[in-house]
Amino acid sequence: MVIPQHDHSLPTPAPDSPIRRRRPYHFSTQCATVENPSHKDQYGSSSVPIYQTATFKGMNGEYDYSRSGNPTRSHLEHHLAKISSARHAYAVSSGMAALDVIMRMLKPGDEVIAGDDLYGGTNRLLAYLQIHGGVIVHHVDTTDPTNLHPYIKAGKTTMVLLESPTNPLLKIVDLAIIASDVRERAPDAVIVVDNTMMSPYLQRPLELGADIVYDSGTKYLSGHHDLMAGVITCNRDDLSKKIGFMINAAGNALTPFDSFLLLRGTKTLAIRMDRQQTSAIRVAHYLHKIGFKVHYPGLADHRHRDVHDKLANGPGAVLSFETGDKDLSSRIVGSTRLWGISVSFGAVNSLISMPCVMSHASIDAKTRESRGLPEDLIRLCVGIEDSVDLIDDLEHALFEAGAITMSADGSYAVNHRPGMKQALQHLQNAAGLELDIDATQPREWLVSAPGKVILFGEHAVVHGVTAIAASVDLRCYGLVSPRKDGIISLNLPDTESFSHSWNIQNDLPWDSVTPVRRNDTHGPSLDQRLMDAIISRSLPDSILDERSSARAATVAYLYLYMILADDSVKPSCNFTARSVQPIGAGLGSSASYSTCLATSLLLAHQRISIPPLPEPTRPADPEKGYAGHTHLSHKGRRAIPQPTAEEVNRWAFIAEKVIHGNPSGVDNASAVFGGAIAFTRDGFGRKAGMVQIQGFKSVKFLLTDSKVPRNTKALVEGVAKKKHKEPEVVGKILDSIQTISEEAQRALTDPELPRLSLVSGLSSLIEENHAHLVALGVSHPSLEMIREATASAPYNLSTKLTGAGGGGCAVTLVPDDFPETSLDTLRRVLNKAGFEPYVTAVGGSGLGILSPYDHERLPTTVTPPETPTPDGSSDGSDDVGENGESLRNIFESKARDELAEWATHRGRWLYV
């Protein structure tokens, strides 16, 4: 075949004659052959030139600005499309930039299904989009395609994000089956695959049904770790237009020089991958043979090797293995010489790393543990060095670290020494400690949460102003009791004496729920489809009236129960809530309820657990090698771990959303964390978050319930409307309240401020804050009557409304030297006027859970007869209280004024 002298292109193979036809070029030939017929070099250069320029002269030309297009990058993208079986290809500045471009197609409320074993950077970006972008992400074990079925919803699922093999556990995902399932159930969803672990040489997901494929070009495509790049490929024109627009708009296209380097790297992709994969197979077999647990789809015992062989042309060059001991793994990694300690993979040089402390360290330890990512895992990324040298270096490192021992015949075997966890367990057993309970068995849980009082910043907090809030030890209590009859029930003795039960399978709208899986987070918006279904199909007639105070509490119960449930865990249980605090008085009764509800259902669904008992004080026993231990008792304080408290707080906030629509978050935070906090809501320009305020318990307050009901939602909406109508006026008020909160926070945290100055200053700030709340229109004549009574002689006390206002409660600062006789007199005056005052100190403990380890007071080994319900049937409960009597019956029948003391004496409480 003669090529004309000035035709420098290499055309697609065509028949030379009717007798002998050419075969299509093999992948390695296509890699090495970089030709683009539509972009011929004027000088016939055998290597694509670098057009190192930002702009191009002329008008109406193909190129004008390198952000929008560059000849070197065009050559690269044409080449990448060719080897990826794609119509379109784009090169950007990194693999994460590629994913970012793809994720920009999402909008708030969109749902994404993603794997549970992903690259750490992918997890980080998804978490950011959940928090700041309103995107709902469901992390699923994608190794079983049926696990995705409950989450694939037509009209709701926007994107499915997959990896196969996964990084770093080398799990295999059946991309073809999942793509087919998604097409059938949610045809508009976009299927995205991260193919970095395989590269186009070993796997081409577009041929398997994917819509978009992206690679980190930094890895195998480049092969030398001398550039950062990302590649996006697709076949659909509509997606290509969106991707191209976003790259041009964001300006993250690959530079001309990096495009040249990446194009050069792809020429040797096939030959590098062949060598790396061959060596990886040998390394994996070596580690497997001597006894390590190895994760690699090239091994015969890999769980889904048959699936991988169907999808890909080889197992790749990345593997991982477990040692059983994190410290041992660290020593192994540090003992290698030929293997470089580094993140990433795909280079010609072999690399070794510990994902949990390197590439995946951005995933918190709790999430890593729940997803089965071992802390001791070692990842090997095999290069092109001689496999004999690689294995020899690894073997020396294993031997030096003490991971393997040499037998008499000179062979090596794994040294099964117990790691730190095993050693601790051995120590516990030797000391006769019982440090855990069977969390898988249904059991009864008694929980409690305090009320709250907002001292400064109510209403304004919804608009980004800092609020100062403190817990009040007037508590709500919740009791979740297991049932055995496939029923869930809710009892609210103090709220309209409400009681109702539902058949789990038949009475709940499961067709309308998209559950939030373990370790996923609920999106910023409620699932309106589920809300509507619960209200229209699951509420009893007695609370259909929106004015029913039990209605919102019931919807919150059903919403949390259903969205926390999955196919494997739908516990049959009863939840009963009791409250010592006045309901609807502005003391955070709904947040206390939400906290108790969230805690109880998280425990029932086994989403959270209670830490084991600390080791008790024991003397040393040198003969057994036991050094002894001294236990410092904190009486249950700080016993609930911070991650558990944060998880409860997230779900309590969701319950508050169900009840109130647009809560600030400060009420549930006070109920969970206790003490006093300064809280600033996200999204208003100020630094958001919660700051604990110390030293607040000693301030005494008089809380007075006006007994006037209020509509919190309407009051909040009223301020929002006023802000919209009079933005300058309301803006100045909000700024003034922010100044008050800042002054109060400084005063309360200043240890050197004299006590008299502190109390006097707080009194002035209370007066000032109340005046601003009056200007916002949220006070009430009853609150003004309380203010007038407390401010009159001889009391002369400062009072302000707290909470939403419009009724509810007022809070009065009581100086240290205020006479008790005068306080008693004032309480009688308020009582006579129809109000109900409470004297209390604020800032106590937050969420409490009755310890399950206190077996003396809470026996769990006795199973009494089932408790009959009023109609004579059994409710399926099987937990007991004192003397074998049902704890639920005792709890529901206790008088409100006896409830706190009864709960206190049930046993040891654990607090945040």
Short mmCIF file of N, CA, C and O in Angstrom, two decimals, residues 387-465:
data_model
loop_
_atom_site.label_atom_id
_atom_site.label_comp_id
_atom_site.label_asym_id
_atom_site.label_seq_id
_atom_site.Cartn_x
_atom_site.Cartn_y
_atom_site.Cartn_z
N SER A 387 10.26 -9.07 38.60
CA SER A 387 9.44 -9.61 39.67
C SER A 387 10.26 -10.35 40.72
O SER A 387 9.88 -10.38 41.90
N VAL A 388 11.37 -10.94 40.31
CA VAL A 388 12.24 -11.63 41.28
C VAL A 388 12.76 -10.64 42.31
O VAL A 388 12.79 -10.92 43.51
N ASP A 389 13.19 -9.47 41.84
CA ASP A 389 13.71 -8.45 42.76
C ASP A 389 12.60 -7.91 43.66
O ASP A 389 12.82 -7.65 44.84
N LEU A 390 11.42 -7.73 43.11
CA LEU A 390 10.31 -7.21 43.91
C LEU A 390 9.94 -8.18 45.03
O LEU A 390 9.75 -7.77 46.18
N ILE A 391 9.82 -9.45 44.72
CA ILE A 391 9.47 -10.44 45.73
C ILE A 391 10.57 -10.58 46.77
O ILE A 391 10.30 -10.70 47.97
N ASP A 392 11.82 -10.53 46.31
CA ASP A 392 12.94 -10.63 47.25
C ASP A 392 12.94 -9.46 48.24
O ASP A 392 13.13 -9.65 49.44
N ASP A 393 12.71 -8.26 47.74
CA ASP A 393 12.68 -7.08 48.62
C ASP A 393 11.50 -7.18 49.59
O ASP A 393 11.64 -6.86 50.79
N LEU A 394 10.36 -7.62 49.10
CA LEU A 394 9.18 -7.76 49.96
C LEU A 394 9.42 -8.83 51.03
O LEU A 394 9.05 -8.65 52.20
N GLU A 395 10.04 -9.91 50.64
CA GLU A 395 10.31 -11.00 51.58
C GLU A 395 11.24 -10.55 52.70
O GLU A 395 11.03 -10.86 53.87
N HIS A 396 12.29 -9.78 52.35
CA HIS A 396 13.19 -9.25 53.38
C HIS A 396 12.43 -8.32 54.34
O HIS A 396 12.68 -8.35 55.55
N ALA A 397 11.54 -7.50 53.79
CA ALA A 397 10.78 -6.58 54.64
C ALA A 397 9.86 -7.35 55.59
O ALA A 397 9.74 -7.01 56.77
N LEU A 398 9.21 -8.38 55.10
CA LEU A 398 8.34 -9.20 55.94
C LEU A 398 9.13 -9.87 57.05
O LEU A 398 8.69 -9.94 58.21
N PHE A 399 10.31 -10.36 56.70
CA PHE A 399 11.14 -11.05 57.70
C PHE A 399 11.65 -10.07 58.75
O PHE A 399 11.61 -10.33 59.95
N GLU A 400 12.15 -8.89 58.30
CA GLU A 400 12.68 -7.90 59.23
C GLU A 400 11.59 -7.35 60.16
O GLU A 400 11.86 -7.04 61.33
N ALA A 401 10.37 -7.26 59.65
CA ALA A 401 9.27 -6.73 60.47
C ALA A 401 8.72 -7.76 61.42
O ALA A 401 7.93 -7.43 62.32
N GLY A 402 9.11 -9.03 61.26
CA GLY A 402 8.60 -10.09 62.12
C GLY A 402 7.29 -10.67 61.65
O GLY A 402 6.60 -11.35 62.42
N ALA A 403 6.94 -10.43 60.38
CA ALA A 403 5.66 -10.93 59.87
C ALA A 403 5.75 -12.39 59.45
O ALA A 403 4.73 -13.09 59.43
N ILE A 404 6.95 -12.84 59.07
CA ILE A 404 7.12 -14.23 58.66
C ILE A 404 8.33 -14.82 59.37
O ILE A 404 9.22 -14.10 59.84
N THR A 405 8.36 -16.13 59.45
CA THR A 405 9.49 -16.84 60.04
C THR A 405 10.02 -17.86 59.04
O THR A 405 9.29 -18.31 58.14
N MET A 406 11.28 -18.22 59.22
CA MET A 406 11.91 -19.17 58.32
C MET A 406 11.87 -20.56 58.96
O MET A 406 12.20 -20.74 60.13
N SER A 407 11.43 -21.54 58.17
CA SER A 407 11.38 -22.92 58.66
C SER A 407 12.73 -23.60 58.45
O SER A 407 13.66 -23.03 57.86
N ALA A 408 12.85 -24.84 58.90
CA ALA A 408 14.11 -25.57 58.81
C ALA A 408 14.56 -25.78 57.37
O ALA A 408 15.76 -25.84 57.08
N ASP A 409 13.59 -25.89 56.45
CA ASP A 409 13.97 -26.13 55.05
C ASP A 409 14.23 -24.84 54.28
O ASP A 409 14.41 -24.86 53.07
N GLY A 410 14.22 -23.71 54.99
CA GLY A 410 14.53 -22.44 54.35
C GLY A 410 13.33 -21.71 53.78
O GLY A 410 13.47 -20.61 53.25
N SER A 411 12.14 -22.27 53.88
CA SER A 411 10.94 -21.60 53.37
C SER A 411 10.37 -20.67 54.44
O SER A 411 10.69 -20.79 55.62
N TYR A 412 9.52 -19.74 53.99
CA TYR A 412 8.92 -18.77 54.90
C TYR A 412 7.45 -19.08 55.11
O TYR A 412 6.77 -19.64 54.24
N ALA A 413 6.93 -18.69 56.26
CA ALA A 413 5.51 -18.81 56.57
C ALA A 413 5.10 -17.65 57.45
O ALA A 413 5.93 -17.08 58.17
N VAL A 414 3.83 -17.28 57.40
CA VAL A 414 3.32 -16.16 58.20
C VAL A 414 3.45 -16.48 59.68
O VAL A 414 3.10 -17.57 60.13
N ASN A 415 3.97 -15.52 60.41
CA ASN A 415 4.08 -15.64 61.86
C ASN A 415 2.78 -15.12 62.47
O ASN A 415 2.56 -13.92 62.54
N HIS A 416 1.90 -16.01 62.90
CA HIS A 416 0.58 -15.60 63.40
C HIS A 416 0.65 -15.13 64.84
O HIS A 416 0.10 -15.73 65.75
N ARG A 417 1.35 -14.04 65.05
CA ARG A 417 1.37 -13.45 66.37
C ARG A 417 0.14 -12.58 66.55
O ARG A 417 -0.29 -11.91 65.62
N PRO A 418 -0.45 -12.58 67.74
CA PRO A 418 -1.65 -11.74 67.92
C PRO A 418 -1.28 -10.26 67.80
O PRO A 418 -0.25 -9.82 68.30
N GLY A 419 -2.15 -9.52 67.11
CA GLY A 419 -1.94 -8.08 67.01
C GLY A 419 -2.40 -7.39 68.27
O GLY A 419 -2.75 -8.02 69.28
N MET A 420 -2.45 -6.06 68.21
CA MET A 420 -2.81 -5.29 69.39
C MET A 420 -4.23 -5.60 69.86
O MET A 420 -4.49 -5.74 71.04
N LYS A 421 -5.16 -5.72 68.89
CA LYS A 421 -6.55 -6.00 69.29
C LYS A 421 -6.65 -7.37 69.94
O LYS A 421 -7.33 -7.55 70.94
N GLN A 422 -5.97 -8.35 69.33
CA GLN A 422 -6.01 -9.70 69.89
C GLN A 422 -5.37 -9.73 71.28
O GLN A 422 -5.84 -10.40 72.19
N ALA A 423 -4.27 -8.99 71.42
CA ALA A 423 -3.58 -8.96 72.72
C ALA A 423 -4.46 -8.32 73.79
O ALA A 423 -4.52 -8.78 74.94
N LEU A 424 -5.17 -7.27 73.43
CA LEU A 424 -6.07 -6.63 74.39
C LEU A 424 -7.19 -7.58 74.79
O LEU A 424 -7.55 -7.67 75.96
N GLN A 425 -7.74 -8.31 73.80
CA GLN A 425 -8.79 -9.26 74.12
C GLN A 425 -8.27 -10.36 75.04
O GLN A 425 -8.95 -10.79 75.97
N HIS A 426 -7.02 -10.80 74.79
CA HIS A 426 -6.41 -11.82 75.64
C HIS A 426 -6.25 -11.30 77.07
O HIS A 426 -6.51 -12.01 78.04
N LEU A 427 -5.86 -10.03 77.16
CA LEU A 427 -5.69 -9.42 78.48
C LEU A 427 -7.03 -9.35 79.21
O LEU A 427 -7.14 -9.65 80.40
N GLN A 428 -8.09 -8.97 78.48
CA GLN A 428 -9.41 -8.88 79.09
C GLN A 428 -9.89 -10.24 79.58
O GLN A 428 -10.44 -10.36 80.68
N ASN A 429 -9.67 -11.24 78.77
CA ASN A 429 -10.08 -12.59 79.17
C ASN A 429 -9.32 -13.05 80.40
O ASN A 429 -9.89 -13.67 81.31
N ALA A 430 -8.00 -12.77 80.42
CA ALA A 430 -7.18 -13.19 81.56
C ALA A 430 -7.61 -12.48 82.84
O ALA A 430 -7.54 -13.04 83.93
N ALA A 431 -8.05 -11.24 82.70
CA ALA A 431 -8.46 -10.47 83.87
C ALA A 431 -9.92 -10.75 84.27
O ALA A 431 -10.42 -10.19 85.23
N GLY A 432 -10.61 -11.58 83.48
CA GLY A 432 -11.99 -11.92 83.81
C GLY A 432 -12.97 -10.80 83.54
O GLY A 432 -13.98 -10.67 84.22
N LEU A 433 -12.69 -9.97 82.53
CA LEU A 433 -13.56 -8.83 82.24
C LEU A 433 -14.60 -9.20 81.20
O LEU A 433 -14.31 -9.89 80.23
N GLU A 434 -15.81 -8.70 81.40
CA GLU A 434 -16.86 -8.84 80.39
C GLU A 434 -17.18 -7.45 79.89
O GLU A 434 -17.89 -6.69 80.53
N LEU A 435 -16.61 -7.10 78.74
CA LEU A 435 -16.63 -5.71 78.33
C LEU A 435 -17.62 -5.40 77.23
O LEU A 435 -17.61 -4.33 76.67
N ASP A 436 -18.47 -6.31 76.86
CA ASP A 436 -19.39 -5.99 75.78
C ASP A 436 -20.66 -6.81 75.94
O ASP A 436 -20.71 -7.79 76.67
N ILE A 437 -21.69 -6.38 75.24
CA ILE A 437 -22.95 -7.12 75.23
C ILE A 437 -23.26 -7.47 73.79
O ILE A 437 -22.67 -6.93 72.85
N ASP A 438 -24.18 -8.40 73.59
CA ASP A 438 -24.54 -8.82 72.24
C ASP A 438 -25.46 -7.76 71.64
O ASP A 438 -26.65 -7.70 71.93
N ALA A 439 -24.88 -6.93 70.78
CA ALA A 439 -25.63 -5.82 70.20
C ALA A 439 -26.67 -6.27 69.19
O ALA A 439 -27.53 -5.50 68.78
N THR A 440 -26.57 -7.53 68.73
CA THR A 440 -27.50 -8.01 67.72
C THR A 440 -28.83 -8.44 68.30
O THR A 440 -29.79 -8.65 67.58
N GLN A 441 -28.90 -8.61 69.63
CA GLN A 441 -30.14 -9.05 70.27
C GLN A 441 -31.02 -7.85 70.61
O GLN A 441 -30.56 -6.90 71.23
N PRO A 442 -32.30 -7.88 70.21
CA PRO A 442 -33.20 -6.77 70.57
C PRO A 442 -33.28 -6.62 72.08
O PRO A 442 -33.35 -7.61 72.81
N ARG A 443 -33.28 -5.40 72.56
CA ARG A 443 -33.37 -5.16 73.99
C ARG A 443 -34.06 -3.82 74.22
O ARG A 443 -34.28 -3.04 73.29
N GLU A 444 -34.38 -3.58 75.45
CA GLU A 444 -35.06 -2.36 75.83
C GLU A 444 -34.03 -1.28 76.12
O GLU A 444 -33.00 -1.54 76.75
N TRP A 445 -34.33 -0.05 75.69
CA TRP A 445 -33.42 1.07 75.93
C TRP A 445 -34.21 2.23 76.51
O TRP A 445 -35.25 2.62 75.96
N LEU A 446 -33.71 2.78 77.60
CA LEU A 446 -34.30 3.97 78.22
C LEU A 446 -33.33 5.13 77.99
O LEU A 446 -32.15 5.04 78.33
N VAL A 447 -33.82 6.20 77.39
CA VAL A 447 -32.97 7.35 77.06
C VAL A 447 -33.63 8.62 77.57
O VAL A 447 -34.82 8.64 77.91
N SER A 448 -32.85 9.68 77.66
CA SER A 448 -33.41 10.96 78.10
C SER A 448 -32.63 12.10 77.46
O SER A 448 -31.48 11.93 77.04
N ALA A 449 -33.28 13.25 77.37
CA ALA A 449 -32.63 14.44 76.81
C ALA A 449 -33.18 15.67 77.52
O ALA A 449 -34.38 15.74 77.84
N PRO A 450 -32.32 16.66 77.78
CA PRO A 450 -32.77 17.85 78.51
C PRO A 450 -33.53 18.81 77.62
O PRO A 450 -33.48 18.74 76.39
N GLY A 451 -34.23 19.73 78.29
CA GLY A 451 -34.80 20.84 77.56
C GLY A 451 -33.73 21.88 77.30
O GLY A 451 -32.54 21.69 77.60
N LYS A 452 -34.12 23.00 76.75
CA LYS A 452 -33.15 24.04 76.47
C LYS A 452 -33.80 25.41 76.69
O LYS A 452 -35.03 25.56 76.63
N VAL A 453 -32.97 26.34 76.93
CA VAL A 453 -33.42 27.72 76.97
C VAL A 453 -32.45 28.52 76.12
O VAL A 453 -31.24 28.38 76.23
N ILE A 454 -33.00 29.32 75.21
CA ILE A 454 -32.15 30.22 74.42
C ILE A 454 -32.06 31.54 75.18
O ILE A 454 -33.08 32.22 75.41
N LEU A 455 -30.86 31.85 75.57
CA LEU A 455 -30.66 33.08 76.35
C LEU A 455 -30.55 34.30 75.44
O LEU A 455 -31.05 35.37 75.77
N PHE A 456 -29.89 34.10 74.29
CA PHE A 456 -29.73 35.21 73.36
C PHE A 456 -29.75 34.66 71.94
O PHE A 456 -29.20 33.60 71.66
N GLY A 457 -30.42 35.40 71.04
CA GLY A 457 -30.33 35.07 69.62
C GLY A 457 -31.49 34.28 69.04
O GLY A 457 -31.42 33.88 67.89
N GLU A 458 -32.60 34.04 69.82
CA GLU A 458 -33.70 33.30 69.23
C GLU A 458 -34.27 34.08 68.06
O GLU A 458 -34.20 35.29 68.00
N HIS A 459 -34.85 33.35 67.12
CA HIS A 459 -35.34 33.86 65.83
C HIS A 459 -34.19 34.33 64.94
O HIS A 459 -34.12 33.95 63.78
N ALA A 460 -33.32 35.14 65.47
CA ALA A 460 -32.20 35.63 64.65
C ALA A 460 -31.30 34.48 64.22
O ALA A 460 -30.65 34.55 63.17
N VAL A 461 -31.25 33.42 65.01
CA VAL A 461 -30.37 32.29 64.68
C VAL A 461 -30.76 31.66 63.35
O VAL A 461 -29.92 31.13 62.62
N VAL A 462 -32.05 31.70 63.00
CA VAL A 462 -32.50 31.15 61.73
C VAL A 462 -31.87 31.90 60.56
O VAL A 462 -31.69 31.35 59.47
N HIS A 463 -31.49 33.14 60.80
CA HIS A 463 -30.93 33.99 59.74
C HIS A 463 -29.42 34.18 59.89
O HIS A 463 -28.86 35.17 59.41
N GLY A 464 -28.77 33.24 60.57
CA GLY A 464 -27.32 33.24 60.63
C GLY A 464 -26.70 33.94 61.81
O GLY A 464 -25.48 34.04 61.91
N VAL A 465 -27.51 34.46 62.73
CA VAL A 465 -26.99 35.12 63.93
C VAL A 465 -26.63 34.05 64.96
O VAL A 465 -27.31 33.03 65.08
#
